[in-house]
Amino acid sequence: MLLEANFDIQQVGGTLEWRFTRKDGDANPITGKYAGGIYYTVGEEMRVRVRAGCYKPLKSFKVLDCTLVTLPQIVDIAPKKKAQFAVPSPFVTNESVVVTGGSVNLPAQGFVFSPVIKPEPEYFELALEWDKHLTVGQSEGRWEISFVITVQVVIDDGTRDGITSTRVFSFDPETEVGTGTTSPRGP
């Protein structure tokens, strides 16, 4: 799965435009019971790509910090029983990151330049892709997920140093992990 997070360095708000994609197309359904959320399957690997855009030439772009925060939701509740919550994170420790709780830091030095296909000739874009991945664990459940990233972008204004902007952007959809045995479109 690939998480793509996009922003315009001159945008007024701090909300990222985001998209989750995978080969089967069911990562970010727009219909059915998981509409508007993210649907993972157990054992899935997730990569992260961030794209900066602007109508002025971009000199450079770097990630200063990047964090994924997961808030477990109730997975089982019944009368006279204590509510059961999902584990702190759907992600588990792998060779790329250590996951100990609800916050996962993606090391900034792991973001490397990635090619960009320019849809508009007058719009400038740079992209960085995290060269590692997160692994979805064996626990099924539901989480609220937030993605917060601090970036530094230098716009070319004709001077030697350009204009530096440091911004924080985020998004926070819901997510669910399933076994992959039922479709997100299912009953």
Short mmCIF file of N, CA and C in Angstrom, two decimals:
data_model
loop_
_atom_site.label_atom_id
_atom_site.label_comp_id
_atom_site.label_asym_id
_atom_site.label_seq_id
_atom_site.Cartn_x
_atom_site.Cartn_y
_atom_site.Cartn_z
N MET A 1 0.84 -1.17 0.00
CA MET A 1 0.00 0.00 0.00
C MET A 1 0.89 1.23 0.00
N LEU A 2 0.42 2.26 -0.63
CA LEU A 2 1.15 3.53 -0.67
C LEU A 2 0.27 4.64 -0.13
N LEU A 3 0.78 5.37 0.84
CA LEU A 3 0.13 6.58 1.33
C LEU A 3 0.79 7.75 0.61
N GLU A 4 -0.01 8.51 -0.14
CA GLU A 4 0.47 9.72 -0.78
C GLU A 4 -0.14 10.91 -0.07
N ALA A 5 0.72 11.82 0.40
CA ALA A 5 0.28 13.03 1.08
C ALA A 5 0.79 14.21 0.28
N ASN A 6 -0.12 15.11 -0.09
CA ASN A 6 0.23 16.22 -0.98
C ASN A 6 -0.17 17.55 -0.36
N PHE A 7 0.63 18.58 -0.65
CA PHE A 7 0.30 19.92 -0.18
C PHE A 7 0.86 20.94 -1.16
N ASP A 8 0.30 22.15 -1.11
CA ASP A 8 0.85 23.29 -1.82
C ASP A 8 1.49 24.17 -0.77
N ILE A 9 2.74 24.51 -0.93
CA ILE A 9 3.46 25.25 0.11
C ILE A 9 2.82 26.62 0.36
N GLN A 10 2.04 27.13 -0.56
CA GLN A 10 1.39 28.42 -0.37
C GLN A 10 -0.07 28.29 0.11
N GLN A 11 -0.54 27.07 0.37
CA GLN A 11 -1.92 26.92 0.83
C GLN A 11 -2.09 27.55 2.21
N VAL A 12 -3.27 28.08 2.46
CA VAL A 12 -3.55 28.76 3.71
C VAL A 12 -3.72 27.76 4.85
N GLY A 13 -4.42 26.66 4.62
CA GLY A 13 -4.67 25.66 5.65
C GLY A 13 -3.53 24.68 5.81
N GLY A 14 -3.64 23.84 6.83
CA GLY A 14 -2.61 22.85 7.12
C GLY A 14 -3.03 21.42 6.86
N THR A 15 -4.11 21.23 6.10
CA THR A 15 -4.61 19.89 5.83
C THR A 15 -3.98 19.32 4.57
N LEU A 16 -3.44 18.13 4.70
CA LEU A 16 -2.88 17.43 3.55
C LEU A 16 -3.99 16.84 2.70
N GLU A 17 -3.79 16.83 1.41
CA GLU A 17 -4.64 16.06 0.52
C GLU A 17 -4.00 14.68 0.55
N TRP A 18 -4.77 13.63 0.81
CA TRP A 18 -4.18 12.30 0.98
C TRP A 18 -4.90 11.25 0.15
N ARG A 19 -4.18 10.18 -0.13
CA ARG A 19 -4.72 9.07 -0.90
C ARG A 19 -3.95 7.81 -0.53
N PHE A 20 -4.68 6.74 -0.28
CA PHE A 20 -4.07 5.43 -0.06
C PHE A 20 -4.39 4.59 -1.28
N THR A 21 -3.38 3.93 -1.84
CA THR A 21 -3.61 3.09 -3.01
C THR A 21 -2.94 1.75 -2.83
N ARG A 22 -3.52 0.76 -3.44
CA ARG A 22 -2.89 -0.55 -3.54
C ARG A 22 -3.36 -1.18 -4.83
N LYS A 23 -2.71 -2.24 -5.22
CA LYS A 23 -3.01 -2.85 -6.52
C LYS A 23 -4.46 -3.26 -6.68
N ASP A 24 -5.11 -3.76 -5.60
CA ASP A 24 -6.50 -4.19 -5.73
C ASP A 24 -7.50 -3.04 -5.64
N GLY A 25 -7.01 -1.82 -5.35
CA GLY A 25 -7.84 -0.64 -5.35
C GLY A 25 -8.73 -0.45 -4.14
N ASP A 26 -8.66 -1.33 -3.13
CA ASP A 26 -9.56 -1.27 -2.00
C ASP A 26 -8.98 -0.60 -0.76
N ALA A 27 -7.92 0.14 -0.86
CA ALA A 27 -7.28 0.74 0.33
C ALA A 27 -8.09 1.88 0.91
N ASN A 28 -8.72 2.65 0.07
CA ASN A 28 -9.41 3.88 0.49
C ASN A 28 -10.79 3.92 -0.19
N PRO A 29 -11.69 2.99 0.20
CA PRO A 29 -12.97 2.90 -0.52
C PRO A 29 -13.82 4.15 -0.36
N ILE A 30 -14.58 4.44 -1.42
CA ILE A 30 -15.49 5.59 -1.37
C ILE A 30 -16.94 5.14 -1.25
N THR A 31 -17.16 3.83 -1.26
CA THR A 31 -18.49 3.27 -1.07
C THR A 31 -18.41 2.11 -0.09
N GLY A 32 -19.54 1.68 0.41
CA GLY A 32 -19.58 0.54 1.33
C GLY A 32 -19.30 0.93 2.76
N LYS A 33 -19.21 -0.07 3.64
CA LYS A 33 -19.10 0.20 5.07
C LYS A 33 -17.79 0.84 5.49
N TYR A 34 -16.76 0.79 4.68
CA TYR A 34 -15.48 1.41 5.02
C TYR A 34 -15.25 2.73 4.28
N ALA A 35 -16.29 3.27 3.65
CA ALA A 35 -16.17 4.51 2.88
C ALA A 35 -15.59 5.62 3.74
N GLY A 36 -14.65 6.36 3.19
CA GLY A 36 -14.05 7.49 3.88
C GLY A 36 -12.94 7.10 4.83
N GLY A 37 -12.64 5.83 4.94
CA GLY A 37 -11.58 5.36 5.83
C GLY A 37 -10.50 4.64 5.04
N ILE A 38 -9.61 4.01 5.77
CA ILE A 38 -8.52 3.26 5.16
C ILE A 38 -8.68 1.81 5.59
N TYR A 39 -8.56 0.89 4.66
CA TYR A 39 -8.72 -0.52 4.96
C TYR A 39 -7.41 -1.25 4.70
N TYR A 40 -6.82 -1.76 5.77
CA TYR A 40 -5.58 -2.55 5.68
C TYR A 40 -5.90 -4.03 5.77
N THR A 41 -4.97 -4.85 5.30
CA THR A 41 -5.06 -6.28 5.54
C THR A 41 -3.85 -6.70 6.37
N VAL A 42 -4.03 -7.76 7.15
CA VAL A 42 -2.98 -8.26 8.03
C VAL A 42 -1.74 -8.61 7.20
N GLY A 43 -0.58 -8.15 7.66
CA GLY A 43 0.70 -8.43 7.00
C GLY A 43 1.07 -7.46 5.90
N GLU A 44 0.19 -6.53 5.58
CA GLU A 44 0.44 -5.57 4.51
C GLU A 44 1.59 -4.62 4.85
N GLU A 45 2.32 -4.20 3.84
CA GLU A 45 3.39 -3.21 4.01
C GLU A 45 2.91 -1.87 3.45
N MET A 46 3.18 -0.80 4.21
CA MET A 46 2.76 0.52 3.76
C MET A 46 3.97 1.42 3.57
N ARG A 47 4.03 2.06 2.43
CA ARG A 47 5.07 3.03 2.12
C ARG A 47 4.45 4.43 2.18
N VAL A 48 5.30 5.46 2.27
CA VAL A 48 4.82 6.84 2.38
C VAL A 48 5.52 7.70 1.33
N ARG A 49 4.72 8.52 0.63
CA ARG A 49 5.25 9.46 -0.37
C ARG A 49 4.63 10.82 -0.09
N VAL A 50 5.45 11.86 -0.08
CA VAL A 50 4.98 13.22 0.18
C VAL A 50 5.35 14.09 -1.01
N ARG A 51 4.37 14.88 -1.48
CA ARG A 51 4.62 15.73 -2.65
C ARG A 51 4.33 17.18 -2.29
N ALA A 52 5.29 18.05 -2.59
CA ALA A 52 5.15 19.51 -2.40
C ALA A 52 4.91 20.14 -3.75
N GLY A 53 4.02 21.13 -3.79
CA GLY A 53 3.74 21.82 -5.04
C GLY A 53 3.64 23.32 -4.82
N CYS A 54 3.79 24.06 -5.92
CA CYS A 54 3.75 25.52 -5.86
C CYS A 54 3.74 26.06 -7.29
N TYR A 55 3.13 27.24 -7.48
CA TYR A 55 3.16 27.89 -8.79
C TYR A 55 4.43 28.72 -8.98
N LYS A 56 5.36 28.61 -8.05
CA LYS A 56 6.67 29.24 -8.18
C LYS A 56 7.71 28.13 -8.17
N PRO A 57 8.87 28.33 -8.83
CA PRO A 57 9.88 27.28 -8.87
C PRO A 57 10.35 26.87 -7.47
N LEU A 58 10.45 25.57 -7.25
CA LEU A 58 10.92 25.04 -5.97
C LEU A 58 12.41 24.69 -6.07
N LYS A 59 13.20 25.20 -5.14
CA LYS A 59 14.63 24.88 -5.10
C LYS A 59 14.90 23.59 -4.35
N SER A 60 14.23 23.43 -3.20
CA SER A 60 14.46 22.24 -2.39
C SER A 60 13.26 21.94 -1.51
N PHE A 61 13.25 20.72 -1.01
CA PHE A 61 12.15 20.23 -0.18
C PHE A 61 12.73 19.16 0.72
N LYS A 62 12.47 19.27 2.04
CA LYS A 62 12.90 18.20 2.93
C LYS A 62 11.90 18.00 4.06
N VAL A 63 11.84 16.78 4.55
CA VAL A 63 11.01 16.43 5.69
C VAL A 63 11.84 16.66 6.94
N LEU A 64 11.28 17.41 7.90
CA LEU A 64 11.97 17.64 9.17
C LEU A 64 11.54 16.60 10.21
N ASP A 65 10.26 16.27 10.24
CA ASP A 65 9.78 15.17 11.07
C ASP A 65 8.46 14.66 10.51
N CYS A 66 8.15 13.42 10.86
CA CYS A 66 6.95 12.77 10.33
C CYS A 66 6.48 11.74 11.36
N THR A 67 5.23 11.85 11.78
CA THR A 67 4.71 10.95 12.80
C THR A 67 3.32 10.45 12.40
N LEU A 68 3.11 9.18 12.65
CA LEU A 68 1.82 8.55 12.47
C LEU A 68 1.30 8.23 13.87
N VAL A 69 0.11 8.72 14.22
CA VAL A 69 -0.46 8.50 15.54
C VAL A 69 -1.75 7.69 15.38
N THR A 70 -1.89 6.62 16.17
CA THR A 70 -3.08 5.79 16.10
C THR A 70 -3.80 5.80 17.44
N LEU A 71 -5.12 6.00 17.40
CA LEU A 71 -5.96 6.00 18.60
C LEU A 71 -6.90 4.80 18.51
N PRO A 72 -6.68 3.78 19.36
CA PRO A 72 -7.51 2.57 19.29
C PRO A 72 -8.98 2.87 19.57
N GLN A 73 -9.84 2.18 18.86
CA GLN A 73 -11.28 2.31 19.02
C GLN A 73 -11.83 1.02 19.64
N ILE A 74 -13.06 1.08 20.14
CA ILE A 74 -13.71 -0.09 20.73
C ILE A 74 -13.92 -1.15 19.65
N VAL A 75 -13.56 -2.39 19.97
CA VAL A 75 -13.77 -3.50 19.04
C VAL A 75 -14.80 -4.49 19.57
N ASP A 76 -15.11 -4.42 20.88
CA ASP A 76 -16.11 -5.31 21.46
C ASP A 76 -16.70 -4.65 22.69
N ILE A 77 -18.02 -4.59 22.75
CA ILE A 77 -18.70 -4.03 23.91
C ILE A 77 -20.01 -4.81 24.09
N ALA A 78 -20.29 -5.17 25.32
CA ALA A 78 -21.51 -5.92 25.63
C ALA A 78 -21.99 -5.51 27.02
N PRO A 79 -23.27 -5.68 27.30
CA PRO A 79 -23.78 -5.34 28.63
C PRO A 79 -23.02 -6.08 29.73
N LYS A 80 -22.70 -5.37 30.79
CA LYS A 80 -22.03 -5.90 31.98
C LYS A 80 -20.62 -6.41 31.70
N LYS A 81 -20.03 -5.96 30.60
CA LYS A 81 -18.65 -6.33 30.28
C LYS A 81 -17.85 -5.06 30.04
N LYS A 82 -16.57 -5.13 30.32
CA LYS A 82 -15.67 -4.01 30.07
C LYS A 82 -15.45 -3.89 28.55
N ALA A 83 -15.49 -2.67 28.05
CA ALA A 83 -15.23 -2.45 26.62
C ALA A 83 -13.83 -2.92 26.26
N GLN A 84 -13.71 -3.56 25.12
CA GLN A 84 -12.42 -4.01 24.62
C GLN A 84 -11.97 -3.09 23.49
N PHE A 85 -10.74 -2.61 23.58
CA PHE A 85 -10.19 -1.73 22.57
C PHE A 85 -9.17 -2.47 21.72
N ALA A 86 -8.95 -1.96 20.53
CA ALA A 86 -7.88 -2.48 19.66
C ALA A 86 -6.53 -2.24 20.35
N VAL A 87 -5.50 -2.96 19.91
CA VAL A 87 -4.15 -2.72 20.42
C VAL A 87 -3.73 -1.29 20.06
N PRO A 88 -2.70 -0.73 20.69
CA PRO A 88 -2.34 0.67 20.45
C PRO A 88 -2.11 1.06 18.99
N SER A 89 -1.57 0.16 18.19
CA SER A 89 -1.28 0.49 16.79
C SER A 89 -1.52 -0.71 15.89
N PRO A 90 -2.01 -0.48 14.68
CA PRO A 90 -2.11 -1.59 13.74
C PRO A 90 -0.74 -1.98 13.18
N PHE A 91 0.27 -1.14 13.41
CA PHE A 91 1.61 -1.39 12.87
C PHE A 91 2.48 -2.07 13.92
N VAL A 92 3.42 -2.88 13.46
CA VAL A 92 4.32 -3.61 14.34
C VAL A 92 5.77 -3.28 13.99
N THR A 93 6.65 -3.54 14.94
CA THR A 93 8.08 -3.34 14.73
C THR A 93 8.54 -4.20 13.56
N ASN A 94 9.36 -3.61 12.68
CA ASN A 94 9.99 -4.37 11.60
C ASN A 94 11.42 -3.87 11.45
N GLU A 95 12.07 -4.21 10.39
CA GLU A 95 13.47 -3.79 10.19
C GLU A 95 13.60 -2.29 9.95
N SER A 96 12.50 -1.60 9.68
CA SER A 96 12.52 -0.17 9.37
C SER A 96 12.26 0.72 10.57
N VAL A 97 11.34 0.31 11.45
CA VAL A 97 10.92 1.15 12.58
C VAL A 97 10.60 0.29 13.79
N VAL A 98 10.67 0.93 14.96
CA VAL A 98 10.26 0.30 16.21
C VAL A 98 8.91 0.90 16.59
N VAL A 99 7.93 0.04 16.82
CA VAL A 99 6.59 0.49 17.20
C VAL A 99 6.34 0.02 18.63
N THR A 100 6.24 0.98 19.56
CA THR A 100 6.02 0.61 20.96
C THR A 100 4.66 1.06 21.48
N GLY A 101 3.97 1.91 20.76
CA GLY A 101 2.68 2.42 21.22
C GLY A 101 1.92 3.03 20.08
N GLY A 102 1.17 4.09 20.39
CA GLY A 102 0.31 4.72 19.41
C GLY A 102 0.98 5.74 18.51
N SER A 103 2.27 6.02 18.71
CA SER A 103 2.99 6.97 17.85
C SER A 103 4.15 6.27 17.16
N VAL A 104 4.23 6.45 15.87
CA VAL A 104 5.34 5.89 15.09
C VAL A 104 6.03 7.05 14.38
N ASN A 105 7.31 7.23 14.68
CA ASN A 105 8.10 8.27 14.00
C ASN A 105 8.78 7.67 12.79
N LEU A 106 8.55 8.29 11.64
CA LEU A 106 9.24 7.87 10.41
C LEU A 106 10.48 8.74 10.29
N PRO A 107 11.67 8.17 10.43
CA PRO A 107 12.89 8.98 10.42
C PRO A 107 13.01 9.84 9.16
N ALA A 108 13.21 11.13 9.38
CA ALA A 108 13.27 12.10 8.28
C ALA A 108 14.38 11.77 7.28
N GLN A 109 15.50 11.23 7.77
CA GLN A 109 16.61 10.95 6.86
C GLN A 109 16.28 9.82 5.88
N GLY A 110 15.17 9.11 6.11
CA GLY A 110 14.76 8.05 5.19
C GLY A 110 13.96 8.53 3.99
N PHE A 111 13.65 9.84 3.94
CA PHE A 111 12.89 10.37 2.80
C PHE A 111 13.85 10.76 1.69
N VAL A 112 13.68 10.14 0.52
CA VAL A 112 14.57 10.36 -0.61
C VAL A 112 13.75 10.87 -1.80
N PHE A 113 14.40 11.57 -2.72
CA PHE A 113 13.69 12.14 -3.86
C PHE A 113 13.05 11.05 -4.71
N SER A 114 11.88 11.38 -5.23
CA SER A 114 11.08 10.48 -6.03
C SER A 114 10.62 11.23 -7.27
N PRO A 115 10.56 10.57 -8.42
CA PRO A 115 10.15 11.27 -9.64
C PRO A 115 8.72 11.77 -9.58
N VAL A 116 8.45 12.86 -10.28
CA VAL A 116 7.12 13.47 -10.33
C VAL A 116 6.70 13.59 -11.78
N ILE A 117 5.46 13.22 -12.05
CA ILE A 117 4.87 13.43 -13.37
C ILE A 117 4.08 14.73 -13.27
N LYS A 118 4.49 15.73 -14.03
CA LYS A 118 3.89 17.06 -13.92
C LYS A 118 2.60 17.14 -14.72
N PRO A 119 1.44 17.31 -14.01
CA PRO A 119 0.18 17.44 -14.74
C PRO A 119 0.01 18.81 -15.38
N GLU A 120 0.62 19.84 -14.78
CA GLU A 120 0.53 21.21 -15.31
C GLU A 120 1.95 21.74 -15.51
N PRO A 121 2.28 22.21 -16.70
CA PRO A 121 3.64 22.70 -16.94
C PRO A 121 4.03 23.89 -16.06
N GLU A 122 3.06 24.74 -15.67
CA GLU A 122 3.40 25.92 -14.87
C GLU A 122 3.36 25.66 -13.37
N TYR A 123 3.04 24.42 -12.97
CA TYR A 123 3.00 24.06 -11.54
C TYR A 123 4.24 23.23 -11.23
N PHE A 124 4.98 23.65 -10.21
CA PHE A 124 6.23 22.98 -9.86
C PHE A 124 5.99 22.00 -8.73
N GLU A 125 6.56 20.82 -8.82
CA GLU A 125 6.39 19.80 -7.79
C GLU A 125 7.70 19.09 -7.51
N LEU A 126 7.88 18.73 -6.23
CA LEU A 126 8.97 17.87 -5.79
C LEU A 126 8.35 16.79 -4.92
N ALA A 127 8.89 15.59 -4.96
CA ALA A 127 8.35 14.50 -4.14
C ALA A 127 9.46 13.79 -3.40
N LEU A 128 9.13 13.34 -2.21
CA LEU A 128 10.02 12.53 -1.39
C LEU A 128 9.28 11.26 -1.02
N GLU A 129 9.99 10.14 -1.06
CA GLU A 129 9.39 8.87 -0.66
C GLU A 129 10.23 8.28 0.45
N TRP A 130 9.55 7.78 1.48
CA TRP A 130 10.25 7.13 2.59
C TRP A 130 10.78 5.81 2.07
N ASP A 131 12.07 5.57 2.23
CA ASP A 131 12.70 4.39 1.64
C ASP A 131 12.52 3.12 2.47
N LYS A 132 11.65 3.17 3.48
CA LYS A 132 11.35 2.01 4.33
C LYS A 132 9.85 1.73 4.23
N HIS A 133 9.33 0.90 5.13
CA HIS A 133 7.90 0.62 5.14
C HIS A 133 7.42 0.31 6.55
N LEU A 134 6.12 0.47 6.76
CA LEU A 134 5.46 0.03 7.99
C LEU A 134 4.78 -1.30 7.68
N THR A 135 4.71 -2.16 8.69
CA THR A 135 4.05 -3.46 8.51
C THR A 135 2.80 -3.51 9.38
N VAL A 136 1.68 -3.90 8.77
CA VAL A 136 0.43 -4.06 9.50
C VAL A 136 0.51 -5.37 10.28
N GLY A 137 0.20 -5.31 11.58
CA GLY A 137 0.33 -6.48 12.46
C GLY A 137 -0.77 -7.49 12.31
N GLN A 138 -0.78 -8.43 13.24
CA GLN A 138 -1.73 -9.53 13.19
C GLN A 138 -3.05 -9.24 13.87
N SER A 139 -3.20 -8.07 14.50
CA SER A 139 -4.43 -7.75 15.21
C SER A 139 -5.41 -7.02 14.31
N GLU A 140 -6.64 -7.50 14.33
CA GLU A 140 -7.70 -6.78 13.64
C GLU A 140 -8.23 -5.72 14.59
N GLY A 141 -8.81 -4.66 14.05
CA GLY A 141 -9.35 -3.62 14.90
C GLY A 141 -9.67 -2.37 14.13
N ARG A 142 -10.00 -1.33 14.90
CA ARG A 142 -10.31 -0.03 14.32
C ARG A 142 -9.50 1.03 15.06
N TRP A 143 -9.05 2.03 14.32
CA TRP A 143 -8.26 3.12 14.89
C TRP A 143 -8.63 4.42 14.21
N GLU A 144 -8.49 5.52 14.94
CA GLU A 144 -8.39 6.82 14.30
C GLU A 144 -6.91 6.98 14.03
N ILE A 145 -6.58 7.48 12.89
CA ILE A 145 -5.16 7.60 12.53
C ILE A 145 -4.88 9.04 12.13
N SER A 146 -3.80 9.58 12.63
CA SER A 146 -3.39 10.94 12.27
C SER A 146 -1.98 10.88 11.71
N PHE A 147 -1.74 11.71 10.74
CA PHE A 147 -0.44 11.81 10.09
C PHE A 147 -0.03 13.27 10.18
N VAL A 148 1.10 13.53 10.81
CA VAL A 148 1.58 14.90 10.98
C VAL A 148 2.99 14.98 10.43
N ILE A 149 3.23 15.98 9.60
CA ILE A 149 4.55 16.12 8.98
C ILE A 149 4.98 17.58 9.00
N THR A 150 6.24 17.80 9.34
CA THR A 150 6.84 19.13 9.27
C THR A 150 7.80 19.12 8.09
N VAL A 151 7.66 20.10 7.22
CA VAL A 151 8.49 20.16 6.02
C VAL A 151 9.14 21.53 5.90
N GLN A 152 10.22 21.54 5.15
CA GLN A 152 10.88 22.80 4.81
C GLN A 152 11.02 22.84 3.29
N VAL A 153 10.51 23.91 2.70
CA VAL A 153 10.55 24.07 1.25
C VAL A 153 11.19 25.41 0.95
N VAL A 154 12.08 25.42 -0.04
CA VAL A 154 12.70 26.66 -0.47
C VAL A 154 12.19 26.98 -1.87
N ILE A 155 11.57 28.17 -2.00
CA ILE A 155 11.06 28.65 -3.28
C ILE A 155 12.13 29.52 -3.92
N ASP A 156 12.36 29.30 -5.20
CA ASP A 156 13.36 30.08 -5.94
C ASP A 156 12.76 31.45 -6.30
N ASP A 157 13.30 32.50 -5.68
CA ASP A 157 12.82 33.86 -5.99
C ASP A 157 13.89 34.66 -6.74
N GLY A 158 14.88 33.96 -7.28
CA GLY A 158 15.94 34.63 -8.03
C GLY A 158 17.14 35.02 -7.18
N THR A 159 17.01 34.95 -5.85
CA THR A 159 18.15 35.24 -4.98
C THR A 159 18.91 33.94 -4.70
N ARG A 160 20.08 34.10 -4.12
CA ARG A 160 20.91 32.92 -3.85
C ARG A 160 20.23 31.94 -2.89
N ASP A 161 19.59 32.46 -1.83
CA ASP A 161 19.02 31.60 -0.80
C ASP A 161 17.56 31.22 -1.04
N GLY A 162 16.85 31.99 -1.81
CA GLY A 162 15.43 31.73 -2.02
C GLY A 162 14.62 32.07 -0.78
N ILE A 163 13.34 31.71 -0.81
CA ILE A 163 12.43 31.96 0.31
C ILE A 163 12.13 30.63 0.98
N THR A 164 12.51 30.52 2.25
CA THR A 164 12.32 29.28 3.00
C THR A 164 11.01 29.32 3.77
N SER A 165 10.23 28.27 3.64
CA SER A 165 8.99 28.11 4.40
C SER A 165 9.06 26.80 5.17
N THR A 166 8.75 26.86 6.46
CA THR A 166 8.65 25.66 7.27
C THR A 166 7.19 25.55 7.70
N ARG A 167 6.57 24.42 7.36
CA ARG A 167 5.13 24.25 7.61
C ARG A 167 4.86 22.89 8.24
N VAL A 168 3.75 22.81 8.96
CA VAL A 168 3.26 21.56 9.53
C VAL A 168 1.92 21.25 8.85
N PHE A 169 1.79 20.03 8.35
CA PHE A 169 0.57 19.58 7.70
C PHE A 169 0.09 18.29 8.34
N SER A 170 -1.21 18.00 8.21
CA SER A 170 -1.74 16.77 8.82
C SER A 170 -3.03 16.32 8.14
N PHE A 171 -3.43 15.08 8.47
CA PHE A 171 -4.76 14.56 8.14
C PHE A 171 -5.10 13.50 9.18
N ASP A 172 -6.39 13.14 9.28
CA ASP A 172 -6.78 12.16 10.30
C ASP A 172 -8.04 11.36 9.95
N PRO A 173 -7.92 10.41 9.03
CA PRO A 173 -9.06 9.54 8.71
C PRO A 173 -9.18 8.39 9.71
N GLU A 174 -10.21 7.55 9.54
CA GLU A 174 -10.34 6.33 10.32
C GLU A 174 -9.73 5.19 9.54
N THR A 175 -9.30 4.15 10.27
CA THR A 175 -8.70 3.00 9.60
C THR A 175 -9.19 1.72 10.24
N GLU A 176 -9.15 0.65 9.47
CA GLU A 176 -9.54 -0.66 9.97
C GLU A 176 -8.61 -1.70 9.37
N VAL A 177 -8.30 -2.69 10.18
CA VAL A 177 -7.50 -3.82 9.72
C VAL A 177 -8.41 -5.04 9.70
N GLY A 178 -8.41 -5.72 8.57
CA GLY A 178 -9.17 -6.96 8.44
C GLY A 178 -8.25 -8.08 8.03
N THR A 179 -8.80 -9.25 7.97
CA THR A 179 -7.99 -10.43 7.64
C THR A 179 -7.74 -10.54 6.15
N GLY A 180 -8.49 -9.79 5.37
CA GLY A 180 -8.36 -9.92 3.93
C GLY A 180 -9.29 -10.98 3.38
N THR A 181 -10.06 -11.65 4.28
CA THR A 181 -10.97 -12.70 3.81
C THR A 181 -12.33 -12.16 3.41
N THR A 182 -12.65 -10.93 3.80
CA THR A 182 -13.89 -10.31 3.36
C THR A 182 -13.59 -9.01 2.67
N SER A 183 -14.40 -8.66 1.73
CA SER A 183 -14.19 -7.45 0.97
C SER A 183 -14.64 -6.23 1.76
N PRO A 184 -13.94 -5.10 1.61
CA PRO A 184 -14.42 -3.88 2.23
C PRO A 184 -15.81 -3.50 1.73
N ARG A 185 -16.23 -4.07 0.62
CA ARG A 185 -17.56 -3.79 0.07
C ARG A 185 -18.62 -4.68 0.72
N GLY A 186 -18.16 -5.69 1.46
CA GLY A 186 -19.02 -6.74 2.01
C GLY A 186 -20.15 -6.26 2.90
N PRO A 187 -20.89 -7.24 3.47
CA PRO A 187 -22.11 -6.94 4.22
C PRO A 187 -21.92 -5.99 5.37
#
